[in-house]
PDB file of C-alpha atoms in Angstrom:
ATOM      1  CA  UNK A1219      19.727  68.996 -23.002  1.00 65.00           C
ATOM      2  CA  UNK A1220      16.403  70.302 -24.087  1.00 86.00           C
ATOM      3  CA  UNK A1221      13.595  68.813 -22.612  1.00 89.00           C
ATOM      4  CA  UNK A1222      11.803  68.086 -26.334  1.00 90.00           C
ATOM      5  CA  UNK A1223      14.746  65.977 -27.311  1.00 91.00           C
ATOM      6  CA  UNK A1224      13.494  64.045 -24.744  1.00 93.00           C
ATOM      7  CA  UNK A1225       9.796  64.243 -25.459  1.00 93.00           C
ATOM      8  CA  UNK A1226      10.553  63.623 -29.738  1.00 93.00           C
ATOM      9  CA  UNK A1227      12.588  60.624 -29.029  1.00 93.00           C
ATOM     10  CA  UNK A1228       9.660  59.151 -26.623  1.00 94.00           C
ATOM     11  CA  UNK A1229       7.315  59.471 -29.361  1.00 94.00           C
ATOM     12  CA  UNK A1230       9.276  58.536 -32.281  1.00 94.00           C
ATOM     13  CA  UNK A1231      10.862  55.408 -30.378  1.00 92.00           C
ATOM     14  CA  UNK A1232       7.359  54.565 -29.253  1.00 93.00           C
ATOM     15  CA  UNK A1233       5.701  55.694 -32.624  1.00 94.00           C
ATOM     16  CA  UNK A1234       8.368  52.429 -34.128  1.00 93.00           C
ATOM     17  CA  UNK A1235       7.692  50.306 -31.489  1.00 92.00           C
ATOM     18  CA  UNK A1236       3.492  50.848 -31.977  1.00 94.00           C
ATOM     19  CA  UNK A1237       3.664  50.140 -35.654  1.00 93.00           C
ATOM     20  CA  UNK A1238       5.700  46.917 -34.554  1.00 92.00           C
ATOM     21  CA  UNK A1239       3.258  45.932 -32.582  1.00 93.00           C
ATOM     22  CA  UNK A1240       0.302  46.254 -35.170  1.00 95.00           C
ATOM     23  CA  UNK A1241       2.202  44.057 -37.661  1.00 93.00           C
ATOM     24  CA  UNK A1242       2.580  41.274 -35.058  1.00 92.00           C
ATOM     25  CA  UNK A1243      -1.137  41.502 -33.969  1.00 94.00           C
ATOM     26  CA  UNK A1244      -2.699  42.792 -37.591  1.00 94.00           C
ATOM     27  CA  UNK A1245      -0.278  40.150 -39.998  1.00 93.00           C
ATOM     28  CA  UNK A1246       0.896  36.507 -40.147  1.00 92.00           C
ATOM     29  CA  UNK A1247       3.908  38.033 -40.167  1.00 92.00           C
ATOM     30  CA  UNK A1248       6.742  36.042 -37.547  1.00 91.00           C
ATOM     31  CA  UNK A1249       8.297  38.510 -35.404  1.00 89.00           C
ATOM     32  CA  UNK A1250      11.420  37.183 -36.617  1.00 91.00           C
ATOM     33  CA  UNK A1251      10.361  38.546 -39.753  1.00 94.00           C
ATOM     34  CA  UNK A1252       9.484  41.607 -39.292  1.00 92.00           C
ATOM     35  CA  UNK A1253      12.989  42.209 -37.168  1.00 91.00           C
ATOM     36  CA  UNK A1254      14.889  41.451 -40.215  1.00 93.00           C
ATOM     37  CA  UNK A1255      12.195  44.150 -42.369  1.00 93.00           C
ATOM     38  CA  UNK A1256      12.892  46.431 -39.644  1.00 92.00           C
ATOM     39  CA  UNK A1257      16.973  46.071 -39.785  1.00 91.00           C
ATOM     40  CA  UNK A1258      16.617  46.138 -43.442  1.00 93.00           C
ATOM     41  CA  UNK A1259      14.246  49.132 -44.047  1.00 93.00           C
ATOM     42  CA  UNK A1260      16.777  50.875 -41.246  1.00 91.00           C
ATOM     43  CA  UNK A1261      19.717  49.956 -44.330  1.00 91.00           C
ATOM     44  CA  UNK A1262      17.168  51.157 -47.369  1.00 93.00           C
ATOM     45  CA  UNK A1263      16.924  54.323 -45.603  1.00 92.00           C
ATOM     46  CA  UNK A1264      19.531  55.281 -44.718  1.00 91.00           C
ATOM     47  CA  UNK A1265      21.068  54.082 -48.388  1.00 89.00           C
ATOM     48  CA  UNK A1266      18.778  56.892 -49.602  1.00 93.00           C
ATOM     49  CA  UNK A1267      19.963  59.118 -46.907  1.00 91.00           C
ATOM     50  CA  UNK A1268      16.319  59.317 -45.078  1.00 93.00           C
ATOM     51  CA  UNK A1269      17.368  58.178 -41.931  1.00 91.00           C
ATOM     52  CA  UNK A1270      19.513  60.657 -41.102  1.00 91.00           C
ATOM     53  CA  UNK A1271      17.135  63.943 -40.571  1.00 93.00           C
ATOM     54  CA  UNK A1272      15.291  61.000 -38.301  1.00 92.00           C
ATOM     55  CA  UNK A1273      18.147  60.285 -36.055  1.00 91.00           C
ATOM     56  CA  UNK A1274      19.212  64.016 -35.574  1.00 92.00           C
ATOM     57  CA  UNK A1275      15.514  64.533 -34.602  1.00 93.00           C
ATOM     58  CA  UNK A1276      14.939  61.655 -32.343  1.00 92.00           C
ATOM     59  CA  UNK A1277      18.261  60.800 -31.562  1.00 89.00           C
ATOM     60  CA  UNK A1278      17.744  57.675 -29.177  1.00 87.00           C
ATOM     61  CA  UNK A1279      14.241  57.153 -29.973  1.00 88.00           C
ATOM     62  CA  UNK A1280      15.474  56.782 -34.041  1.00 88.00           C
ATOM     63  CA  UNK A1281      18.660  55.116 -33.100  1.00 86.00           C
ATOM     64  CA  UNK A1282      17.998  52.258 -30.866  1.00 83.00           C
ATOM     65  CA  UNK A1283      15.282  50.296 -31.860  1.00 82.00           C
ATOM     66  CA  UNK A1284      16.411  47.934 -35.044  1.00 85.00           C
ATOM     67  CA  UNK A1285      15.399  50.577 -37.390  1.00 85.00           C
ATOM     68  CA  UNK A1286      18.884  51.954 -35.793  1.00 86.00           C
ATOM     69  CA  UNK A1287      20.911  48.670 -36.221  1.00 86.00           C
ATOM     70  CA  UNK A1288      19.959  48.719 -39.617  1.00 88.00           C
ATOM     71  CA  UNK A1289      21.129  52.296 -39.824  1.00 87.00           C
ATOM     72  CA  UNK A1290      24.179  51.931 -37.822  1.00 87.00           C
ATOM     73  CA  UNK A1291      25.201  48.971 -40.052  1.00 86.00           C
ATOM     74  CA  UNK A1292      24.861  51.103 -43.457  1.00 88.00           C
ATOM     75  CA  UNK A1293      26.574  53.922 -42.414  1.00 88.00           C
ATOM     76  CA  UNK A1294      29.309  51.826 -41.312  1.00 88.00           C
ATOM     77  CA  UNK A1295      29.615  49.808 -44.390  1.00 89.00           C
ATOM     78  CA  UNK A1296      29.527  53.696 -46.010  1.00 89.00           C
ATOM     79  CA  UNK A1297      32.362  54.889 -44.417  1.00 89.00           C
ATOM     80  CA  UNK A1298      34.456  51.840 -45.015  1.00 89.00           C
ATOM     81  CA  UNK A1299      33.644  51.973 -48.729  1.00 89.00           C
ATOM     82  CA  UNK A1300      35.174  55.158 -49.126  1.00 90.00           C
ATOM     83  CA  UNK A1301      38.026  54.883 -47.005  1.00 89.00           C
ATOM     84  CA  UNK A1302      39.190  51.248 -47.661  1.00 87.00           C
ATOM     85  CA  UNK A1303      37.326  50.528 -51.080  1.00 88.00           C
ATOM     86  CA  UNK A1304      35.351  46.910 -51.997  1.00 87.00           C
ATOM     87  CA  UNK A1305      36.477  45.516 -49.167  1.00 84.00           C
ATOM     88  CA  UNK A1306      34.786  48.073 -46.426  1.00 83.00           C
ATOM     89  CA  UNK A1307      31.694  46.541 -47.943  1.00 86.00           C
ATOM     90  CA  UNK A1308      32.230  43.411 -46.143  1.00 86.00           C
ATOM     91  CA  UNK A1309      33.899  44.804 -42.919  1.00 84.00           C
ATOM     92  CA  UNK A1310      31.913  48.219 -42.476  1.00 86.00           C
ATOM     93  CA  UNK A1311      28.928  46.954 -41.403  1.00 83.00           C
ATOM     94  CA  UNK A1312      30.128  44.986 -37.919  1.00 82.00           C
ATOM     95  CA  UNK A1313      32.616  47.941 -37.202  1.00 83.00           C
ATOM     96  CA  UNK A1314      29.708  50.638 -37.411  1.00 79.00           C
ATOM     97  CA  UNK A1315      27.497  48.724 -35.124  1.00 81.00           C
ATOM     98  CA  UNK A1316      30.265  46.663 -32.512  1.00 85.00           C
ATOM     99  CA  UNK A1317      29.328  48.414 -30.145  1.00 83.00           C
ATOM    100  CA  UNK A1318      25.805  47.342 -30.285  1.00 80.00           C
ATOM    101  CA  UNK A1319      26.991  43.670 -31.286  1.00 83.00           C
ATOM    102  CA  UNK A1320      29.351  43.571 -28.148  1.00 89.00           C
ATOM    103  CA  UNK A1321      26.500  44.724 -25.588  1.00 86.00           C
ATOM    104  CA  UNK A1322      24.125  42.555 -26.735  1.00 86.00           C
ATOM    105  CA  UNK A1323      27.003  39.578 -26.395  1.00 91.00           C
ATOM    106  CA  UNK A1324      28.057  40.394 -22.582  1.00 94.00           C
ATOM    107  CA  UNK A1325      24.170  41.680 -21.365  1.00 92.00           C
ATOM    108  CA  UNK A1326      23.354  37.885 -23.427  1.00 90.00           C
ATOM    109  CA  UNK A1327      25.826  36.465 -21.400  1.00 92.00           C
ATOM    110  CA  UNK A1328      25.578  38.221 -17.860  1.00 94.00           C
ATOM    111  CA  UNK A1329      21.628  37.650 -18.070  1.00 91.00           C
ATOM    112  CA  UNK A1330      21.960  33.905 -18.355  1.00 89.00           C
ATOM    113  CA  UNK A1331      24.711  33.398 -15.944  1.00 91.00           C
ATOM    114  CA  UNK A1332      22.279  35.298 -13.633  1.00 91.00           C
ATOM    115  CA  UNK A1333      18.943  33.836 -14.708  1.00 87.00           C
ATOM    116  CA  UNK A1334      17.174  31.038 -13.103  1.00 79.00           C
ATOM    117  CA  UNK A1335      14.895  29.415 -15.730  1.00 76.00           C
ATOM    118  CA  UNK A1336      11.939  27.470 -15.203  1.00 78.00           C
ATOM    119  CA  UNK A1337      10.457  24.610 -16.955  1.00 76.00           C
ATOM    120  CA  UNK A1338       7.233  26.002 -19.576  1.00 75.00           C
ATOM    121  CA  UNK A1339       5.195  22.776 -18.498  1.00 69.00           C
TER     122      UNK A1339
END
């Protein structure tokens, strides 16, 4: 690997997560909010096939953060359309991104079996 696939996902993964961070601190926004905008500007662009030069650029640094999920979930709801028709629409999207869904399930899990919370008062 070149190193500048390494330095152009750093910035573009942290270039996401700094405008993320100026719309919780600059907005009224909810951060739950603006992780659904993210997920679902990661869908509209890559819909209009925008995402894509981003990803093969940044690689990691476009495809992680939830820009990604949203990205991961249209282009698997993409390739189900054409090979299985109206139904991929429904089923495409958790196939593209299981294997995000399926981490997130087992670290979720594995992190509170492990955890030892305290009381907030």
């Amino acid at each position: 690997m070149n190193w500048m696939e390494y330095v152009n996902a750093f910035w573009v993964g942290g270039a996401i997560c700094a405008v993320c961070q100026v719309l919780i601190d600059k907005t009224k926004l909810t951060p739950a909010r603006i992780l659904v905008g993210l997920v679902m500007t990661g869908v509209i662009l890559q819909a209009f096939g925008l995402y894509q030069p981003v990803v093969d650029y940044a690689g990691a640094g476009a495809s992680v953060p939830l820009l990604g999920f949203g990205y991961s979930l249209a282009k698997g709801v993409a390739k189900a359309v054409a090979e299985d028709g109206l139904l991929g629409a429904f089923t495409g999207g958790v196939t593209g991104a299981a294997g995000g869904i399926a981490a997130a399930i087992v670290f979720g899990c594995l992190f509170a079996l492990l955890a030892k919370p305290k009381s907030r008062s």
